[in-house]
Short mmCIF file of C-alpha atoms in Angstrom, two decimals:
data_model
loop_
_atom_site.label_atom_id
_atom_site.label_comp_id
_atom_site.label_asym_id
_atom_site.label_seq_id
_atom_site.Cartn_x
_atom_site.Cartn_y
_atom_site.Cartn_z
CA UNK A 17 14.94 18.87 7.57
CA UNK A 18 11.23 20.09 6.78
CA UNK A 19 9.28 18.77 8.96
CA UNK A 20 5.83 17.73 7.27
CA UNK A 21 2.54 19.67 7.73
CA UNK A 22 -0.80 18.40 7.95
CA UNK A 23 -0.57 15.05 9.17
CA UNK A 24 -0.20 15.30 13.00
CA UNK A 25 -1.20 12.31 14.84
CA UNK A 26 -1.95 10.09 11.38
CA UNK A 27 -0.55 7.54 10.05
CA UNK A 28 1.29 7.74 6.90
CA UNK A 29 2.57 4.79 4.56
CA UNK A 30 5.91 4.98 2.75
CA UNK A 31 6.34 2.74 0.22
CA UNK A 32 10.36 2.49 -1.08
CA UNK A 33 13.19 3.15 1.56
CA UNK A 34 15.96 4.76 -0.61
CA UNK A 35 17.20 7.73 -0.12
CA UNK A 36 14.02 10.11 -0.58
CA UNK A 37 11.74 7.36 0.82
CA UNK A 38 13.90 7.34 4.46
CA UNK A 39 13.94 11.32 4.41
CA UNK A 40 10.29 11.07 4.04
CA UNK A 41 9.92 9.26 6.96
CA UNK A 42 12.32 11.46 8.91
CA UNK A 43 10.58 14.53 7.76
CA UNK A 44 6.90 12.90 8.62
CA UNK A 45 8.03 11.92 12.25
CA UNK A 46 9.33 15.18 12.66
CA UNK A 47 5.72 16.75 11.97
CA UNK A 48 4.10 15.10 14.31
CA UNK A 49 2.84 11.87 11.96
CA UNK A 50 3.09 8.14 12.37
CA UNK A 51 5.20 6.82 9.20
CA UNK A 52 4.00 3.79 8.20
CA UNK A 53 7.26 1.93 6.31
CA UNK A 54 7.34 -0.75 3.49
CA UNK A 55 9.84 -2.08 0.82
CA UNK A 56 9.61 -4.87 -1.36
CA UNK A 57 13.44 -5.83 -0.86
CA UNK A 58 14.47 -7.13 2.35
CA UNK A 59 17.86 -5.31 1.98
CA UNK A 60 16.33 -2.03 1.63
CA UNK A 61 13.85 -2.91 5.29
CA UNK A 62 17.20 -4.08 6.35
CA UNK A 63 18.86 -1.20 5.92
CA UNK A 64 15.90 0.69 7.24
CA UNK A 65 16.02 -1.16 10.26
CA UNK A 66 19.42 -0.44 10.69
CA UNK A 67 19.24 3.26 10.89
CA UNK A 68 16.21 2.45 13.72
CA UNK A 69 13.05 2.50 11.58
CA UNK A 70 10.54 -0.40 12.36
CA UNK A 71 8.42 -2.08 9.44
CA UNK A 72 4.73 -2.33 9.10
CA UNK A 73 4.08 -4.99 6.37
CA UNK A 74 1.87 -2.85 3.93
CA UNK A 75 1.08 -6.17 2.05
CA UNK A 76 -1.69 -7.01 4.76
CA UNK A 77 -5.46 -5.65 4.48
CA UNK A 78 -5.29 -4.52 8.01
CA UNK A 79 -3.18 -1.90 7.46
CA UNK A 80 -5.26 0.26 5.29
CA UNK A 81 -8.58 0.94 7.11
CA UNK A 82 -6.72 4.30 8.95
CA UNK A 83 -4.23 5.00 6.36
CA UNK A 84 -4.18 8.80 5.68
CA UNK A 85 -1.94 9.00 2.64
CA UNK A 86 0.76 6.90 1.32
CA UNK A 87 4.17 8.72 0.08
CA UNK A 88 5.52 6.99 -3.09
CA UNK A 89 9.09 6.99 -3.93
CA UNK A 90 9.55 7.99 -7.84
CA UNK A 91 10.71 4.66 -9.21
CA UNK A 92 7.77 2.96 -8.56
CA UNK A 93 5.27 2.72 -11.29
CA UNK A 94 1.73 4.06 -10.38
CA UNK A 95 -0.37 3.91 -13.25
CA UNK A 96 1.70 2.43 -16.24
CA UNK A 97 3.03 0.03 -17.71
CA UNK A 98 0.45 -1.26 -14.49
CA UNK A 99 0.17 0.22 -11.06
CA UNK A 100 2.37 -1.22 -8.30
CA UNK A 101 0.33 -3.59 -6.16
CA UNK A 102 0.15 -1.83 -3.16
CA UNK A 103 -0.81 1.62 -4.79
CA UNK A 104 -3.34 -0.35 -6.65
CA UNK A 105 -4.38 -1.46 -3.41
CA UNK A 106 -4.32 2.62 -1.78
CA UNK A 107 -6.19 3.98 -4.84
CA UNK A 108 -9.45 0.65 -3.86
CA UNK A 109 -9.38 1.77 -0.29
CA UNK A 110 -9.46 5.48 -1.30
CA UNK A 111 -6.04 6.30 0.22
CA UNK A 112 -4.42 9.42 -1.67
CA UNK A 113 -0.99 8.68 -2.77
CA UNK A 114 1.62 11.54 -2.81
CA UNK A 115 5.34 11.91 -3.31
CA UNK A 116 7.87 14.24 -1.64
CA UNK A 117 7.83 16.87 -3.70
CA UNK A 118 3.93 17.06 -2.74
CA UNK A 119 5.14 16.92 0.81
CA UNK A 120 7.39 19.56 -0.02
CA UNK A 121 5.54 22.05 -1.59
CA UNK A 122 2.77 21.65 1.00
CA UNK A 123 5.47 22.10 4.14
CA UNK A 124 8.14 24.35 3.16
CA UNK A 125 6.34 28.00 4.16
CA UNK A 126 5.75 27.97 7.21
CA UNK A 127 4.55 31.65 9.46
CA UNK A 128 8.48 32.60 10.44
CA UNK A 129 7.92 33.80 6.54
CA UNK A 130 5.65 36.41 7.53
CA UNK A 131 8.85 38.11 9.08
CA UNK A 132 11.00 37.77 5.85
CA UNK A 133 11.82 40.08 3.44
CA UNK A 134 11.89 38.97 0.24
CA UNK A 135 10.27 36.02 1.32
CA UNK A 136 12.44 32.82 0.35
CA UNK A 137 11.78 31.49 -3.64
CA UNK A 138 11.84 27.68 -5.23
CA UNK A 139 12.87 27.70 -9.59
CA UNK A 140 12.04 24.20 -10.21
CA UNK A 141 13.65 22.75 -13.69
CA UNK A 142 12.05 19.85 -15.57
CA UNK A 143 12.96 18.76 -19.20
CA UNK A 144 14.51 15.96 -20.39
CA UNK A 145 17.94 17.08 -21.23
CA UNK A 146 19.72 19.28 -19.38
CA UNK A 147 17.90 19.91 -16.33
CA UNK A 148 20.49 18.58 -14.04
CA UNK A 149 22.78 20.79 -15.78
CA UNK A 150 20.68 23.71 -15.39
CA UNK A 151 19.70 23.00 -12.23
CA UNK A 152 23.18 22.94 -11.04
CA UNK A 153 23.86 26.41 -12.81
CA UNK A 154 21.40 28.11 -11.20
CA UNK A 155 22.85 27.15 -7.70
CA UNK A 156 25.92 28.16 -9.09
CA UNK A 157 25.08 31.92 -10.08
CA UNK A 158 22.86 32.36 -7.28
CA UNK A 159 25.82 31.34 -4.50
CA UNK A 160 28.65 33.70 -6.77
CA UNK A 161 25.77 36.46 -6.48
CA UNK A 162 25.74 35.73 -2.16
CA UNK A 163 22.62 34.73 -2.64
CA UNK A 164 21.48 31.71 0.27
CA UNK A 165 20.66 28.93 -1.45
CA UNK A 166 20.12 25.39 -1.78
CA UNK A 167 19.90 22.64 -4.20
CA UNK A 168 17.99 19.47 -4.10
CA UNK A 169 15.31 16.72 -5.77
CA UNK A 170 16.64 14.88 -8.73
CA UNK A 171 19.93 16.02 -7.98
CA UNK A 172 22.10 16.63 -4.65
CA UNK A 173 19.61 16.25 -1.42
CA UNK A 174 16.17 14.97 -1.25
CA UNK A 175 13.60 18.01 -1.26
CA UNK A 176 12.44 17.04 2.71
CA UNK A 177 16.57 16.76 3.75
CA UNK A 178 16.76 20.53 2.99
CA UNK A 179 17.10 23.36 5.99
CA UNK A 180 14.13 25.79 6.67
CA UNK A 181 14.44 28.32 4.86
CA UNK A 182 16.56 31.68 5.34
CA UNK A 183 15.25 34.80 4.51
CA UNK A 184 15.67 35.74 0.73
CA UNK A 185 16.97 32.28 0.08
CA UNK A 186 16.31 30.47 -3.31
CA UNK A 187 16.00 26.59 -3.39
CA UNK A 188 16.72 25.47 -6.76
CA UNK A 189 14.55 22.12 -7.62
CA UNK A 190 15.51 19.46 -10.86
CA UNK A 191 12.12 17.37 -10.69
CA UNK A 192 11.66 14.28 -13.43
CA UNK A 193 8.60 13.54 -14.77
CA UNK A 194 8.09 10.38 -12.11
CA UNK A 195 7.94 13.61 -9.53
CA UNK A 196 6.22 15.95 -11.65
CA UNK A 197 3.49 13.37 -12.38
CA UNK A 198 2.47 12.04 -8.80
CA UNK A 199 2.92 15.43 -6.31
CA UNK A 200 -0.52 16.68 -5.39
CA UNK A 201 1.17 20.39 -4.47
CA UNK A 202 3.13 22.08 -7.27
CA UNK A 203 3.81 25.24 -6.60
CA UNK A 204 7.24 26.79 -7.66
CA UNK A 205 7.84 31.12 -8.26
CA UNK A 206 9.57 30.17 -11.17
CA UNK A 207 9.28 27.04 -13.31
CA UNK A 208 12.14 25.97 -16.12
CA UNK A 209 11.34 23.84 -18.95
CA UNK A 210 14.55 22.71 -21.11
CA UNK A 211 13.36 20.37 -23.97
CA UNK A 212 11.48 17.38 -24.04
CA UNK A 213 13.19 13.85 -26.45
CA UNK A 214 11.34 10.43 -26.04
CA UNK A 215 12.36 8.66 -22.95
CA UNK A 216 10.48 7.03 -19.92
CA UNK A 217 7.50 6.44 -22.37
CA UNK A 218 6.90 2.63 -21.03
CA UNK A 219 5.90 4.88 -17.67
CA UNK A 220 3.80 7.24 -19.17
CA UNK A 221 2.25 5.54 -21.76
CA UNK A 222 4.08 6.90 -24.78
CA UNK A 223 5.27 10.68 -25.48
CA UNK A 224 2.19 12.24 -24.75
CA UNK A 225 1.71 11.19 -21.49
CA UNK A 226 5.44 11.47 -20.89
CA UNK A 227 4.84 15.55 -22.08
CA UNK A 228 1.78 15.71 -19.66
CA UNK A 229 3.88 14.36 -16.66
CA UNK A 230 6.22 17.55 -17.49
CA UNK A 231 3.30 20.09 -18.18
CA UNK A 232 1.67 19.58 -14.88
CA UNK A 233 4.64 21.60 -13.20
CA UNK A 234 3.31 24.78 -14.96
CA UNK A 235 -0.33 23.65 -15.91
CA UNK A 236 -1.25 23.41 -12.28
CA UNK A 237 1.73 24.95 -10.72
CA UNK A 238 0.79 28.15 -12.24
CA UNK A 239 4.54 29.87 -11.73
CA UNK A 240 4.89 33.59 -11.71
CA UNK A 241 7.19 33.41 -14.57
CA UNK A 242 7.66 30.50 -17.02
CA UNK A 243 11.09 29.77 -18.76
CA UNK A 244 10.41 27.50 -21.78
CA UNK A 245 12.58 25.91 -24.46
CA UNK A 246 10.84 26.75 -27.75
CA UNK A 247 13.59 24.13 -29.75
CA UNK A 248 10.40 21.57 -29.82
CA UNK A 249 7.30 21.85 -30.89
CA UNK A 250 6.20 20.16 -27.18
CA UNK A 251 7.96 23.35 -25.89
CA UNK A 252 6.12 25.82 -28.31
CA UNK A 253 3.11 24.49 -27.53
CA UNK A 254 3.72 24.75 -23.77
CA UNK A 255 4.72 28.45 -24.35
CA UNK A 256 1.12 29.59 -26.04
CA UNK A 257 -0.39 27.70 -23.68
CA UNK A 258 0.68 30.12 -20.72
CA UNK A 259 0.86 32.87 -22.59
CA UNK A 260 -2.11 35.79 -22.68
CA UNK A 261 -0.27 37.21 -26.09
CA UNK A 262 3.20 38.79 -27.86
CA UNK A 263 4.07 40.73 -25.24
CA UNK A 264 3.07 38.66 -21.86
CA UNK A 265 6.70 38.43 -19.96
CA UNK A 266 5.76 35.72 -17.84
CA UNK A 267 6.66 33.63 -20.48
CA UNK A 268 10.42 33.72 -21.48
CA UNK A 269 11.05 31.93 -24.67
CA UNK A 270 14.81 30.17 -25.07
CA UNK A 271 16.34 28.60 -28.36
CA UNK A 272 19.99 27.20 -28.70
CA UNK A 273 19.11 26.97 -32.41
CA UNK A 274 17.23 30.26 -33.97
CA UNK A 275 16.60 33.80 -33.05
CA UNK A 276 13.99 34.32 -30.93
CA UNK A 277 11.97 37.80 -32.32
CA UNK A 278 9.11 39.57 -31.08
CA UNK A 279 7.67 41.70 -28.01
CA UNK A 280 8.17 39.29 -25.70
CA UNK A 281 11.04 38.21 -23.30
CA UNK A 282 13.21 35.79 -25.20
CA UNK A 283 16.84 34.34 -24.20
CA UNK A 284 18.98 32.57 -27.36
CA UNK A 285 21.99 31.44 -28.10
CA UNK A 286 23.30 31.73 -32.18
CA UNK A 287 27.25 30.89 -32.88
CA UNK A 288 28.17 30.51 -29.32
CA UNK A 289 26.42 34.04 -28.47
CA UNK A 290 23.98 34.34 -25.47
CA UNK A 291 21.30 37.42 -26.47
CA UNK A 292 18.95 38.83 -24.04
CA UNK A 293 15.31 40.24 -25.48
CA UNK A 294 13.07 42.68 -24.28
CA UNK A 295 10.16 44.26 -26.13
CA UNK A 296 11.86 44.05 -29.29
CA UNK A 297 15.06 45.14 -28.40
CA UNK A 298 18.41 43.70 -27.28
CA UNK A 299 19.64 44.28 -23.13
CA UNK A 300 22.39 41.88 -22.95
CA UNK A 301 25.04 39.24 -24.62
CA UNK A 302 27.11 36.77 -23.38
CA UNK A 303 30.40 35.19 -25.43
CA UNK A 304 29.61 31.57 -24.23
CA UNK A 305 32.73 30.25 -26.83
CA UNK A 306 35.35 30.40 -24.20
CA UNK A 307 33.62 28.35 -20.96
CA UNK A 308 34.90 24.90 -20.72
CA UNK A 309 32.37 23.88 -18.61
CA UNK A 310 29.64 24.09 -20.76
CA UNK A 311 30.50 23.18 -24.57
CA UNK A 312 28.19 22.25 -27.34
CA UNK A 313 24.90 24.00 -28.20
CA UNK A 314 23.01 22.09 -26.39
CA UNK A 315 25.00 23.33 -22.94
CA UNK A 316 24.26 27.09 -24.38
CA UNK A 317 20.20 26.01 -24.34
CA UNK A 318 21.41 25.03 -20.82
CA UNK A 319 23.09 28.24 -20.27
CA UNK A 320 20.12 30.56 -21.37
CA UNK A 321 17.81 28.50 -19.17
CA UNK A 322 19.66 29.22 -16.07
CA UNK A 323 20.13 32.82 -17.45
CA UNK A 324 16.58 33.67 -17.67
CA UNK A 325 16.08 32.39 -14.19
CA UNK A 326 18.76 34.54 -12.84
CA UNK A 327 17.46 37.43 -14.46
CA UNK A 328 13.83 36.78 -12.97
CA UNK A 329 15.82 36.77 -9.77
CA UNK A 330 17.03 40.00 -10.21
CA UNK A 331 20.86 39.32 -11.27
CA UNK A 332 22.49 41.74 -13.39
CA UNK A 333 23.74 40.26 -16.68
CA UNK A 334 27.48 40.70 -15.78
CA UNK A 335 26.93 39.30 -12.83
CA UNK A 336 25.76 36.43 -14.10
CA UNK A 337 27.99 36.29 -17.43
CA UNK A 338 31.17 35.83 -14.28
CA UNK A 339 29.14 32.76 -12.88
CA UNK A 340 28.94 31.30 -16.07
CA UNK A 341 32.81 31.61 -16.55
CA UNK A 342 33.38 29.86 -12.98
CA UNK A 343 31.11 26.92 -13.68
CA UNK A 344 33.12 23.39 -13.56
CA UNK A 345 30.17 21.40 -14.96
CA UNK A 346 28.65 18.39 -13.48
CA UNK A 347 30.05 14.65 -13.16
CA UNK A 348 29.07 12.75 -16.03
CA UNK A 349 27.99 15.36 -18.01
CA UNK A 350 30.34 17.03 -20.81
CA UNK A 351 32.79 16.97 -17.91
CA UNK A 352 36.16 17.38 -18.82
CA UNK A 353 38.23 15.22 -17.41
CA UNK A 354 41.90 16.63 -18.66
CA UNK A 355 44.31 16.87 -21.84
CA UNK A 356 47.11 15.44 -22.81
CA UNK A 357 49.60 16.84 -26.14
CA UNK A 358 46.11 18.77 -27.52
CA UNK A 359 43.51 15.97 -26.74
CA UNK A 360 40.54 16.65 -24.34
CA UNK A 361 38.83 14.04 -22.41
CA UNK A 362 35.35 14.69 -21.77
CA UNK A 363 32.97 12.20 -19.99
CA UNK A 364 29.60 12.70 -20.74
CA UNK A 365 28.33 8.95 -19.16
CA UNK A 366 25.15 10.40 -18.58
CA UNK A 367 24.26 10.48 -22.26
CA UNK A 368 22.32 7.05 -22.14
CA UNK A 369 20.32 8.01 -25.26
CA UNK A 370 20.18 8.41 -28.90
CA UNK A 371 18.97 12.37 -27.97
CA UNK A 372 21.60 13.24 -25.47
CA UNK A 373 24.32 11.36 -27.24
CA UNK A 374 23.07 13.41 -30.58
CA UNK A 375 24.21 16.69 -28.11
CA UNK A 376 27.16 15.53 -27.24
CA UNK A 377 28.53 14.72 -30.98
CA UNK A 378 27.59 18.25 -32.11
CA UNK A 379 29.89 19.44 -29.16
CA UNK A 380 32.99 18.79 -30.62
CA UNK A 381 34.47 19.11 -34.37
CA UNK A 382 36.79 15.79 -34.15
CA UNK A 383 35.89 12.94 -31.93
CA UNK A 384 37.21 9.70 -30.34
CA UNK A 385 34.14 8.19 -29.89
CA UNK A 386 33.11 5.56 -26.96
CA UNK A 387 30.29 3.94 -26.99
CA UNK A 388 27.68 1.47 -26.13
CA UNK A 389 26.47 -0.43 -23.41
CA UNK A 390 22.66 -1.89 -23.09
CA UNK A 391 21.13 -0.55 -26.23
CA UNK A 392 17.90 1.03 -25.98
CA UNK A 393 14.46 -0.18 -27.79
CA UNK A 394 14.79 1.62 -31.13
CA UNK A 395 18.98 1.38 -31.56
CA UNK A 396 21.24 4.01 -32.97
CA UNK A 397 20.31 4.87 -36.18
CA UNK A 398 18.70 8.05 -35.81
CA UNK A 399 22.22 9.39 -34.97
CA UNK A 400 24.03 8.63 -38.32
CA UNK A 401 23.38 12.28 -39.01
CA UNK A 402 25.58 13.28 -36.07
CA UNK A 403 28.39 11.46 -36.66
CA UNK A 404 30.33 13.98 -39.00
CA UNK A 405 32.65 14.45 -36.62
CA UNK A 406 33.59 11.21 -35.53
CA UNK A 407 36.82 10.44 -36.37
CA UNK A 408 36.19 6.67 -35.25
CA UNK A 409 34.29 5.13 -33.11
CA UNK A 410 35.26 2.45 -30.10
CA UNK A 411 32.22 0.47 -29.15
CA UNK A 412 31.93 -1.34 -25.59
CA UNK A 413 29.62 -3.72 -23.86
CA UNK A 414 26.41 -5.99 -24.64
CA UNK A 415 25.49 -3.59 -28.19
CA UNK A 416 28.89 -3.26 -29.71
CA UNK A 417 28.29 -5.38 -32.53
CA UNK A 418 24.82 -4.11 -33.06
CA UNK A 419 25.93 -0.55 -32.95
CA UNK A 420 28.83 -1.59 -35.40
CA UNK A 421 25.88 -2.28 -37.92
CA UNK A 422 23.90 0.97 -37.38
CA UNK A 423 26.77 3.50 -37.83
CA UNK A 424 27.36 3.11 -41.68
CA UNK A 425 30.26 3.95 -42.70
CA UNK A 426 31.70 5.82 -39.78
CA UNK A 427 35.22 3.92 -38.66
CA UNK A 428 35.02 2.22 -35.62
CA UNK A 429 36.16 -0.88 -33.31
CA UNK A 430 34.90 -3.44 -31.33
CA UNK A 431 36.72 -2.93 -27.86
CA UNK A 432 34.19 -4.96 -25.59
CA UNK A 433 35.65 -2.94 -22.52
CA UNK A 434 36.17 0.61 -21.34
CA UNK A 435 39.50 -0.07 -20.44
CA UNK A 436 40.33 -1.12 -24.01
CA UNK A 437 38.42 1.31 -25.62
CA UNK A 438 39.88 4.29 -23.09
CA UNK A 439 43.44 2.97 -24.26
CA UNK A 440 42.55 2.58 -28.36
CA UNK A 441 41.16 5.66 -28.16
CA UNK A 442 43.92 7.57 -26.70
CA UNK A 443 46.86 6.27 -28.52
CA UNK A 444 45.02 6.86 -32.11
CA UNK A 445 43.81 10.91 -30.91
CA UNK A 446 45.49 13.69 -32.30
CA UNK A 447 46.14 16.86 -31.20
CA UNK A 448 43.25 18.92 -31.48
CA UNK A 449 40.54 15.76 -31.08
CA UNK A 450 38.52 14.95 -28.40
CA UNK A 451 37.76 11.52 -26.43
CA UNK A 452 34.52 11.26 -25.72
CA UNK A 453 32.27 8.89 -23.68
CA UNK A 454 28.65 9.16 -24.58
CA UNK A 455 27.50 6.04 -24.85
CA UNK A 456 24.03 6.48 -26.17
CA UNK A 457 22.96 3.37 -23.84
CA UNK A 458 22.13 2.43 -20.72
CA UNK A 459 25.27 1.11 -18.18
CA UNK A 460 23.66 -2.12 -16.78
CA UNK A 461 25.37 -4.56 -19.04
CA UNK A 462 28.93 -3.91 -17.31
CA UNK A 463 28.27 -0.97 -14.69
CA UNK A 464 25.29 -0.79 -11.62
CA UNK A 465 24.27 2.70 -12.87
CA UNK A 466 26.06 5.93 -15.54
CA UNK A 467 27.54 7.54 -12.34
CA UNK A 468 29.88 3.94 -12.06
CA UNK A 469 30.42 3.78 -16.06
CA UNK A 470 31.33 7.53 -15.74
CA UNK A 471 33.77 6.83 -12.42
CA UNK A 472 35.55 4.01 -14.33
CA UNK A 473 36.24 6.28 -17.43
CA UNK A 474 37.47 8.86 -15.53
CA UNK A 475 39.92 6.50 -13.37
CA UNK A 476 41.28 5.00 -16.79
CA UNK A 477 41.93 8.62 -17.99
CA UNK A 478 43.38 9.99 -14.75
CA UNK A 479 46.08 7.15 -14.89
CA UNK A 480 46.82 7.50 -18.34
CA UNK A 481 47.50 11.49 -17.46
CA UNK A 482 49.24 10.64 -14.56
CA UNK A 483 51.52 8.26 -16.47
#
């Protein structure tokens, strides 16, 4: 735990007990504060409760006069589509509002660094495809390298659940743009930015607010070296931005789709090749054709991402070309699942949108397609020019039928179910095809959240193998 700084002796609110909002509390406590605790659901105070919290109903006027911050958990809304009540009611009395990652950022050095050497390090990856990915594949390299580290935010542990750090340690940070938007302390040594597709916009007010969210990690975070994905112009943008010319190497430029030239430092991927950049010349290259977990162009984007932040760490390119070859991939995303008589089974579950669904189809040169679930505002149709390479697609849940009209002429079935669709799709596949779940919608139709849709593909599949 990290305990927090700066509050001894004060009372804190903490508004939304799941898991980051209860660490929170732990982590204020443990600093000395008074945490202040509030949910709207009675099941999540209940819980709270449970684990020996107490309540203080932030809903009364009262509570406010000696309020010293309030700690926001990231699915609350705190400016759009409207504020939340009760921040709306923290930002009238003048009570700053924060997040963990604030917390964080503000706690985690403390004066047993002064002993260390190297002093510990936080790469914190934001994007909106492929961070979880890349945030996982840093961990990876850096533990194959020996190197103490830890993983945590949008992914594995909550940033305040983490141990104090070791000496030379590297804590490896996926932050979404709810977290990036509302933490008053940003301050990471090295800051990743993937790529940035439409998504959250009803929270941030449309695309441009959702791309200021994301910028705020390395407008005001100021990183000592920025690793930027130049694929969009969002990301080019972002890159001359931080940039003091050609040749500044605190900027490293990465592209799954185009050469990168120039003085700079620049990390691409072209036909499945990884190629390192340096002042005009080439250092290193990586055959990336061969590592299961991590097909498709948009995993090599991934893969030169968590590259460049190796190499700012001071791992040797061979080093971390065996990392990459040991890498299982994440749950949910392009993870293969098994094969049976030539066909592959990937589930990719967490591909709820048109975007990251577009990824996945370019992965793969004959697919089985699964799809659907709650359709998102907008549909399908941008994807018709990514379906090339579906061999026919088996459409589940509440948008099967309105998917069936937006994908032309591309074969497909209404199968309602995964376990329909898991067993249609697997007795038509061929040897050398792939089934694939990418549903390109959200799960809540049928499943409580992707992780579940993912878990009940993968349990279908499994007992097909194993029969």
């Amino acid at each position: 735990m990290i305990p927090v700084r700066g509050y001894e002796g004060r009372k804190v609110g903490v508004l939304g007990l799941g898991r980051s909002g209860l660490a929170t509390a732990r982590a204020l406590a443990a600093g000395g504060a008074i945490p202040r605790l509030w949910d709207d659901s009675p099941e999540s105070r209940a819980r709270a409760e449970s684990q020996g919290f107490d309540m203080t109903d932030l809903t009364r006027a009262d509570v406010w006069h000696d309020m010293a911050a309030l700690i926001v958990s990231p699915g609350i809304p705190h400016l759009y589509p409207e504020p939340h009540r009760l921040i709306a009611r923290a930002m009238a009395a003048g009570v700053p509002i924060d997040n963990d990652i604030g917390l964080f950022f503000r706690s985690w050095s403390t004066e047993a660094w002064d002993d260390m050497d190297p002093t510990p390090r936080v790469v914190a990856v934001t994007g909106s495809n492929g961070k979880s990915t890349t945030t996982a594949l840093i961990h990876h390299i850096l533990k194959e390298a020996g190197r103490p580290t830890q993983m945590a935010g949008n992914i594995g542990r909550g940033v305040l659940d983490l141990d104090p750090a070791r000496e030379g340690e590297v804590v490896v940070l996926e932050l979404s743009s709810y977290q990036t938007e509302l933490a008053r302390a940003l301050t990471p040594d090295i800051a990743v930015f993937t790529n940035l597709s439409p998504d959250h916009l009803d929270r941030h007010a449309g695309l441009g607010g959702y791309f200021a969210a994301k910028r705020r990690l390395f407008s005001e975070g100021g990183p000592d070296r920025a690793i930027i994905g130049v694929d969009e112009v969002e990301g080019q943008f972002l890159a001359n931005q931080l940039s003091q010319g050609p040749g500044d190497d605190r900027v490293i430029r990465v592209s799954a789709v185009q050469k990168l030239d120039g003085a700079g430092w620049t990390v691409f991927a072209r036909r499945g090749f990884l190629s390192e950049w340096r002042k005009g010349r080439q250092v290193a290259s990586i055959d990336l054709r061969g590592i299961r977990g991590l097909p498709g162009a948009h995993n090599h984007q991934n893969a030169c991402a968590a590259y460049a932040a190796a190499r700012c760490l001071g791992l040797a390119p061979r080093l971390i070309e065996r990392a990459l070859h040991s890498f299982a991939g994440l749950p949910h995303r392009s993870q293969l699942i098994g094969e049976r008589d030539g066909v592959l089974f990937i589930n990719d579950s967490k591909a709820t949108n048109v975007d990251s669904a577009a990824r996945a189809l370019q992965a793969f040169p004959r697919i089985r397609w699964i799809a659907g679930g709650l359709g998102k505002e907008g549909g399908i149709g941008a994807l018709r020019p990514h379906l090339g390479s579906v061999v026919k697609a088996y459409l589940i849940g509440h948008s099967a039928r309105d998917f069936a009209l937006e994908i032309g002429e591309t074969p497909h079935e209404i199968c309602e179910t995964m376990e329909r669709a898991v067993a249609r799709a697997a007795a038509d596949a061929q040897p050398g095809e792939v089934v694939l779940l990418a549903p390109a919608a959200a799960s809540f139709d049928q499943y409580p959240n992707f992780e579940k849709r993912g878990e009940d593909f993968t349990r279908l599949v499994q007992k097909l193998l194993d029969g």
